[in-house]
Amino acid sequence: MTIFLVIVDLSGSLLAFYSELDSLFNPSVYAISAGKPLEPGELAARAEAATGLLVTSVATYKPGVAAWLRVEAPQGQPEPKFEYLRFDPVSGVEISRENWGAISDGIQNLMPFIYTLHYELALGTFGLWVLGIVALVWTFDCFVGFYLTLPAKRLRKHVTGHVNQKYWWKRWQPAWLIRWDASAYKLNFDLHRAGGLWLWAMLLVFAWSSVYMNLSDTVYTWATRLVAPYHTTADLPERAMPLTQILTWREAQSVATKLMQDSANTHGFKVVTPLGLTYHVERGVYEYRVRSSLDILDAGGMTRLIFDAESGAQRLLLLPQGQYAGNTITSWLVALHEGNIFGMPYRVFVCVLGLAIVMLSVTGVYIWLKKRSAKRVKQKFINLS
């Protein structure tokens, strides 16, 4: 796993400061007009009118950054040579056309490329599955690694039959310490074992949240539902027949605004700002995303409402916390993994953690190689004897 973890965690350390670095290489998408942003549905309608393309989703993740509009060609027309439009969310003016993450298109795609490298090794679906499997093994390895730090011998007991906790801790305590003046092998061993113990909880968080990022609709959903209620857009069935009439973007925005406000009144939360509107053609629904008073993220939001693209009837409401325990857990995993909570101090921690995981991976391989070499020497000696 070391090769994959080194790639993922070095890139992840950079992604902790995505906006700051991206603004250096792609300043045009951060030069946004002053004023109140247009609603996602209005932005999509203007983009379709201006380009003749079909918009499938609109996303405005944070103030001061250009909106993302994913587009495709109308039926019977050739597909465009780009996948996304970037629009000024305030003026509604097009800024750029791009294939997000394609480093061959220029330096402006450097940070998006690093993101795709982190998320899917820049290999599409194949890379997504590879890293998903690595994340699963990593999650299992967190428990194995923790177990291996425990004292190996049987615990002493008092004559009463109870475990001597003080003695047990005394034998486990060295596993938490680093002998800085020891030999190279012992130092590597201590860095690997003690570093893994001190960071264990966060290692598990990042390992399991990586499973969510890459295997969300399969392994993660199945495992989460074993312990808590958990719902996603994938719960809605796919349509057997295409819709006969679809709400326009402006109509969908009007319906979304009303339904979200009704939900806010019913569930006692406040809508802060609209963030995105997506049309899921395979399920015949619109998904409306906003930032609400229930969101824990520093930027963006995970308050979502899904409604029928034909009738406008509400199909599903997904709140970031306080509704379904599994969704609440997921909201925290996403926030912690993305460094999108607790401000700058936590983002610095995420950056350092990425480097620490690289260290743990490299020292782990070093220890394995040394033990493997010693085992071969021992076997050779036995054979000669």
Coordinates of C-alpha atoms in Angstrom, one line a residue:
M1 CA 0.0 0.0 0.0
T2 CA 3.0 2.3 0.5
I3 CA 3.1 3.5 -3.1
F4 CA -0.5 4.5 -3.1
L5 CA -0.5 6.1 0.4
V6 CA 2.6 8.2 -0.4
I7 CA 0.9 9.5 -3.5
V8 CA -2.5 10.1 -1.8
D9 CA -1.1 11.7 1.4
L10 CA 1.5 14.0 -0.3
S11 CA -1.3 15.3 -2.6
G12 CA -3.6 15.5 0.4
S13 CA -1.2 17.7 2.3
L14 CA -1.3 20.2 -0.6
L15 CA -5.1 19.9 -0.8
A16 CA -5.4 21.2 2.7
F17 CA -4.6 24.6 1.2
Y18 CA -6.5 24.0 -2.1
S19 CA -8.0 27.5 -2.5
E20 CA -4.8 29.4 -1.6
L21 CA -2.7 27.4 -4.0
D22 CA -5.3 27.3 -6.8
S23 CA -5.7 31.1 -6.7
L24 CA -2.0 31.4 -7.6
F25 CA -2.3 29.2 -10.7
N26 CA -5.9 30.1 -11.7
P27 CA -6.5 33.6 -10.5
S28 CA -9.3 34.4 -13.0
V29 CA -11.8 32.1 -11.2
Y30 CA -11.2 34.1 -8.0
A31 CA -11.8 37.6 -9.5
I32 CA -15.5 37.7 -8.9
S33 CA -17.8 40.7 -9.1
A34 CA -19.1 42.2 -5.9
G35 CA -22.7 41.7 -5.0
K36 CA -25.3 39.0 -4.3
P37 CA -24.8 35.8 -6.2
L38 CA -27.5 34.5 -8.7
E39 CA -29.4 31.5 -7.6
P40 CA -28.1 28.2 -9.2
G41 CA -31.2 27.7 -11.4
E42 CA -30.9 31.2 -12.8
L43 CA -27.2 30.7 -13.5
A44 CA -27.9 27.5 -15.3
A45 CA -30.7 29.0 -17.4
R46 CA -28.4 31.9 -18.5
A47 CA -25.6 29.5 -19.3
E48 CA -27.8 27.4 -21.5
A49 CA -29.1 30.5 -23.3
A50 CA -25.6 31.8 -23.9
T51 CA -23.9 28.6 -25.0
G52 CA -26.7 26.4 -26.5
L53 CA -25.4 23.5 -24.3
L54 CA -27.3 21.6 -21.7
V55 CA -26.4 22.2 -18.1
T56 CA -26.6 19.1 -15.8
S57 CA -25.4 20.7 -12.6
V58 CA -24.4 24.0 -11.0
A59 CA -22.2 24.3 -7.9
T60 CA -21.1 27.5 -6.0
Y61 CA -19.1 26.1 -3.2
K62 CA -18.0 29.3 -1.4
P63 CA -18.2 33.1 -1.8
G64 CA -15.7 34.7 -4.1
V65 CA -15.1 31.7 -6.3
A66 CA -16.5 31.1 -9.8
A67 CA -19.4 28.7 -10.1
W68 CA -19.0 25.3 -11.8
L69 CA -21.5 24.3 -14.4
R70 CA -21.2 20.8 -15.9
V71 CA -22.4 20.7 -19.5
E72 CA -23.2 18.3 -22.3
A73 CA -24.4 18.7 -25.9
P74 CA -28.1 18.5 -26.8
Q75 CA -29.2 15.2 -28.3
G76 CA -27.9 14.7 -31.8
Q77 CA -25.1 17.3 -31.6
P78 CA -21.4 16.6 -31.1
E79 CA -20.1 16.8 -27.5
P80 CA -18.1 19.9 -26.6
K81 CA -14.3 19.7 -26.2
F82 CA -14.7 20.8 -22.6
E83 CA -16.7 19.4 -19.6
Y84 CA -17.2 22.5 -17.4
L85 CA -18.1 26.2 -17.7
R86 CA -16.9 28.6 -15.1
F87 CA -19.3 31.5 -14.6
D88 CA -19.1 34.6 -12.4
P89 CA -21.9 33.8 -9.9
V90 CA -22.8 37.5 -9.4
S91 CA -22.7 38.9 -13.0
G92 CA -23.6 35.7 -14.8
V93 CA -20.7 36.2 -17.2
E94 CA -18.7 33.3 -18.6
I95 CA -15.1 33.1 -17.3
S96 CA -13.6 30.0 -18.8
R97 CA -14.2 26.6 -20.4
E98 CA -12.2 23.7 -19.1
N99 CA -11.7 20.0 -18.6
W100 CA -11.3 19.9 -14.8
G101 CA -8.1 18.1 -13.8
A102 CA -6.6 17.9 -17.2
I103 CA -3.0 19.1 -16.6
S104 CA -2.4 19.0 -20.3
D105 CA -4.6 22.0 -20.7
G106 CA -2.2 24.2 -18.7
I107 CA -0.9 25.2 -15.3
Q108 CA -4.4 26.5 -14.3
N109 CA -5.4 22.9 -13.9
L110 CA -2.5 22.0 -11.5
M111 CA -4.6 21.9 -8.3
P112 CA -7.5 20.1 -9.9
F113 CA -5.0 17.6 -11.3
I114 CA -3.6 17.0 -7.8
Y115 CA -7.2 16.5 -6.6
T116 CA -7.9 13.9 -9.2
L117 CA -4.5 12.3 -8.3
H118 CA -5.6 12.2 -4.7
Y119 CA -9.1 10.9 -5.3
E120 CA -8.6 8.5 -8.2
L121 CA -4.9 8.5 -9.1
A122 CA -6.0 10.5 -12.2
L123 CA -7.1 7.2 -13.7
G124 CA -10.9 7.6 -13.6
T125 CA -13.1 4.8 -12.3
F126 CA -10.2 2.3 -12.3
G127 CA -8.2 4.5 -9.9
L128 CA -11.3 5.1 -7.8
W129 CA -11.7 1.4 -7.2
V130 CA -8.0 0.8 -6.6
L131 CA -7.9 3.5 -3.9
G132 CA -11.1 2.3 -2.5
I133 CA -9.6 -1.2 -1.9
V134 CA -6.5 0.4 -0.5
A135 CA -8.7 2.4 1.9
L136 CA -10.4 -0.8 3.1
V137 CA -7.1 -2.6 3.7
W138 CA -5.8 0.6 5.5
T139 CA -8.9 0.6 7.7
F140 CA -8.3 -3.1 8.7
D141 CA -4.6 -2.3 9.1
C142 CA -5.4 0.4 11.7
F143 CA -6.8 -2.3 14.0
V144 CA -4.1 -4.8 13.3
G145 CA -1.4 -2.2 13.9
F146 CA -2.9 -1.2 17.2
Y147 CA -3.2 -4.8 18.3
L148 CA 0.5 -5.4 17.5
T149 CA 1.5 -2.6 19.9
L150 CA -0.1 -4.4 22.9
P151 CA 2.1 -6.4 25.3
A152 CA 2.7 -9.8 23.8
K153 CA 3.0 -11.9 26.9
R154 CA 0.2 -13.0 29.2
L155 CA -0.8 -10.5 31.8
R156 CA 0.1 -11.0 35.4
K157 CA -2.7 -11.2 37.8
H158 CA -3.2 -10.6 41.5
V159 CA -4.0 -13.5 43.7
T160 CA -7.6 -12.2 43.5
G161 CA -7.6 -13.0 39.8
H162 CA -7.8 -9.3 38.6
V163 CA -5.4 -7.9 36.0
N164 CA -2.7 -5.7 37.4
Q165 CA -3.5 -2.6 35.4
K166 CA -0.4 -0.7 36.6
Y167 CA 1.9 -3.5 35.4
W168 CA 0.0 -3.9 32.1
W169 CA 0.5 -0.1 31.4
K170 CA 4.1 -0.3 32.4
R171 CA 4.7 -3.0 29.7
W172 CA 2.7 -1.1 27.1
Q173 CA 4.2 2.4 27.9
P174 CA 7.4 1.9 25.8
A175 CA 5.2 1.5 22.7
W176 CA 4.2 5.2 23.0
L177 CA 7.8 6.4 23.4
I178 CA 10.6 7.2 20.8
R179 CA 14.2 6.5 21.6
W180 CA 15.8 9.3 19.7
D181 CA 19.4 8.2 20.5
A182 CA 18.9 4.6 19.4
S183 CA 20.2 2.8 16.3
A184 CA 18.6 3.6 12.9
Y185 CA 16.5 0.4 13.0
K186 CA 15.2 1.0 16.5
L187 CA 14.5 4.7 15.7
N188 CA 12.5 3.7 12.6
F189 CA 10.6 1.1 14.7
D190 CA 9.7 3.6 17.4
L191 CA 8.7 6.2 14.9
H192 CA 6.4 3.7 13.2
R193 CA 4.9 2.2 16.4
A194 CA 4.6 5.3 18.6
G195 CA 3.6 7.6 15.7
G196 CA 0.9 5.2 14.8
L197 CA -0.4 5.1 18.4
W198 CA -0.4 8.9 18.9
L199 CA -2.2 9.4 15.6
W200 CA -4.3 6.3 15.7
A201 CA -7.8 7.9 16.0
M202 CA -7.2 10.3 13.1
L203 CA -5.6 7.5 11.0
L204 CA -8.8 5.5 11.4
V205 CA -10.9 8.6 10.6
F206 CA -9.0 9.2 7.4
A207 CA -8.9 5.5 6.4
W208 CA -12.6 5.0 6.8
S209 CA -13.6 8.4 5.3
S210 CA -11.4 7.4 2.3
V211 CA -13.7 4.3 1.9
Y212 CA -16.6 6.7 1.9
M213 CA -15.0 8.9 -0.8
N214 CA -14.3 6.0 -3.1
L215 CA -16.8 3.3 -2.3
S216 CA -19.7 5.4 -1.0
D217 CA -22.6 3.6 -2.7
T218 CA -21.3 0.1 -2.0
V219 CA -19.1 -0.9 1.0
Y220 CA -19.6 2.4 3.0
T221 CA -23.3 2.4 2.7
W222 CA -23.6 -1.3 3.6
A223 CA -21.3 -1.0 6.6
T224 CA -22.9 2.2 7.9
R225 CA -26.4 0.8 7.7
L226 CA -25.3 -2.1 9.9
V227 CA -25.0 0.3 12.8
A228 CA -27.1 3.4 12.1
P229 CA -29.8 4.7 9.7
Y230 CA -28.2 6.2 6.6
H231 CA -29.8 7.6 3.4
T232 CA -28.5 8.9 0.1
T233 CA -29.8 9.9 -3.3
A234 CA -29.0 6.4 -4.5
D235 CA -32.0 5.2 -2.4
L236 CA -34.3 6.6 -5.0
P237 CA -35.1 4.1 -7.8
E238 CA -34.1 4.7 -11.4
R239 CA -36.8 5.5 -13.9
A240 CA -37.8 2.9 -16.4
M241 CA -39.2 5.5 -18.8
P242 CA -38.0 9.0 -19.6
L243 CA -39.8 12.0 -18.3
T244 CA -42.5 13.5 -20.5
Q245 CA -42.0 17.0 -19.2
I246 CA -39.1 18.4 -17.2
L247 CA -39.1 21.5 -15.0
T248 CA -36.9 24.2 -16.5
W249 CA -34.0 25.4 -14.4
R250 CA -35.9 28.5 -13.3
E251 CA -39.0 26.5 -12.4
A252 CA -36.8 23.9 -10.6
Q253 CA -35.2 26.7 -8.6
S254 CA -38.5 28.2 -7.6
V255 CA -39.8 24.7 -6.4
A256 CA -36.5 24.0 -4.6
T257 CA -36.5 27.3 -2.8
K258 CA -40.1 26.8 -1.5
L259 CA -39.5 23.1 -0.5
M260 CA -36.3 23.9 1.3
Q261 CA -37.9 26.8 3.2
D262 CA -40.9 24.6 4.1
S263 CA -38.4 21.9 5.4
A264 CA -36.5 24.6 7.3
N265 CA -39.7 25.7 9.1
T266 CA -40.7 22.1 9.8
H267 CA -37.3 20.9 11.1
G268 CA -36.2 24.1 12.8
F269 CA -33.1 25.2 10.8
K270 CA -32.2 28.3 8.8
V271 CA -31.2 28.4 5.1
V272 CA -28.0 30.4 4.9
T273 CA -27.2 30.4 1.2
P274 CA -27.9 28.3 -2.0
L275 CA -25.0 26.2 -3.2
G276 CA -26.0 24.0 -6.1
L277 CA -28.7 22.4 -8.2
T278 CA -28.2 19.1 -10.0
Y279 CA -30.4 17.2 -12.4
H280 CA -30.1 13.4 -12.0
V281 CA -31.4 12.2 -15.3
E282 CA -31.3 8.5 -14.4
R283 CA -33.7 9.1 -11.5
G284 CA -35.6 12.0 -12.9
V285 CA -35.0 14.2 -9.9
Y286 CA -33.4 17.5 -9.0
E287 CA -31.1 17.8 -6.1
Y288 CA -30.9 21.1 -4.3
R289 CA -28.0 21.8 -1.9
V290 CA -27.7 24.7 0.5
R291 CA -25.7 25.8 3.4
S292 CA -27.9 25.8 6.5
S293 CA -27.6 26.4 10.2
L294 CA -27.2 22.6 10.6
D295 CA -24.0 22.5 8.6
I296 CA -20.7 22.0 10.4
L297 CA -18.4 22.8 7.5
D298 CA -16.3 25.9 7.5
A299 CA -17.3 26.5 3.8
G300 CA -19.9 24.9 1.7
G301 CA -22.8 22.8 3.0
M302 CA -24.4 19.3 3.0
T303 CA -28.1 20.2 3.5
R304 CA -29.8 18.6 0.5
L305 CA -33.4 18.2 -0.8
I306 CA -34.4 16.0 -3.7
F307 CA -37.6 16.5 -5.7
D308 CA -39.3 15.1 -8.7
A309 CA -38.1 16.8 -12.0
E310 CA -41.6 16.4 -13.5
S311 CA -44.1 17.1 -10.7
G312 CA -41.9 19.0 -8.3
A313 CA -43.0 16.7 -5.4
Q314 CA -40.4 16.3 -2.6
R315 CA -38.8 12.9 -2.6
L316 CA -36.1 13.1 0.1
L317 CA -34.6 15.5 2.6
L318 CA -31.0 14.9 3.8
L319 CA -29.8 17.0 6.7
P320 CA -26.1 17.1 7.8
Q321 CA -26.9 16.3 11.4
G322 CA -29.8 15.6 13.8
Q323 CA -31.8 13.5 11.3
Y324 CA -30.2 10.2 10.6
A325 CA -27.2 9.0 12.7
G326 CA -25.4 7.6 9.7
N327 CA -25.6 10.9 7.8
T328 CA -24.4 12.8 10.9
I329 CA -21.4 10.5 11.1
T330 CA -20.7 11.0 7.4
S331 CA -20.9 14.8 7.7
W332 CA -18.2 14.7 10.4
L333 CA -16.0 12.3 8.4
V334 CA -16.2 14.5 5.3
A335 CA -15.5 17.7 7.3
L336 CA -12.5 16.1 9.1
H337 CA -11.1 14.5 5.9
E338 CA -11.3 17.7 3.8
G339 CA -9.9 19.9 6.6
N340 CA -13.1 21.9 6.3
I341 CA -13.7 22.4 10.0
F342 CA -12.1 24.1 13.0
G343 CA -10.4 26.8 10.8
M344 CA -6.7 27.2 9.9
P345 CA -5.2 25.3 12.9
Y346 CA -6.9 22.1 11.8
R347 CA -6.0 22.6 8.1
V348 CA -2.3 22.8 9.2
F349 CA -2.8 19.6 11.2
V350 CA -4.3 17.8 8.1
C351 CA -1.2 18.9 6.1
V352 CA 1.2 17.6 8.8
L353 CA -0.8 14.4 9.2
G354 CA -0.4 13.7 5.5
L355 CA 3.3 13.9 5.9
A356 CA 3.2 11.8 9.0
I357 CA 1.3 9.0 7.2
V358 CA 4.0 9.1 4.5
M359 CA 6.6 8.6 7.4
L360 CA 4.6 5.7 8.8
S361 CA 4.3 4.1 5.4
V362 CA 8.1 4.4 4.7
T363 CA 9.2 3.3 8.1
G364 CA 6.8 0.3 7.9
V365 CA 8.4 -0.8 4.7
Y366 CA 11.9 -0.3 6.2
I367 CA 11.1 -2.5 9.2
W368 CA 9.6 -5.1 6.9
L369 CA 12.7 -5.2 4.7
K370 CA 15.0 -5.5 7.7
K371 CA 13.0 -8.3 9.2
R372 CA 12.8 -10.1 5.8
S373 CA 16.5 -9.8 5.4
A374 CA 17.2 -11.2 8.9
K375 CA 14.8 -14.1 8.3
R376 CA 16.6 -14.9 5.0
V377 CA 20.0 -14.9 6.8
K378 CA 18.6 -17.2 9.5
Q379 CA 17.2 -19.6 7.0
K380 CA 20.4 -19.6 5.1
F381 CA 22.3 -20.4 8.3
I382 CA 19.9 -23.3 9.1
N383 CA 20.3 -24.7 5.6
L384 CA 24.1 -24.6 5.9
S385 CA 23.9 -26.3 9.3

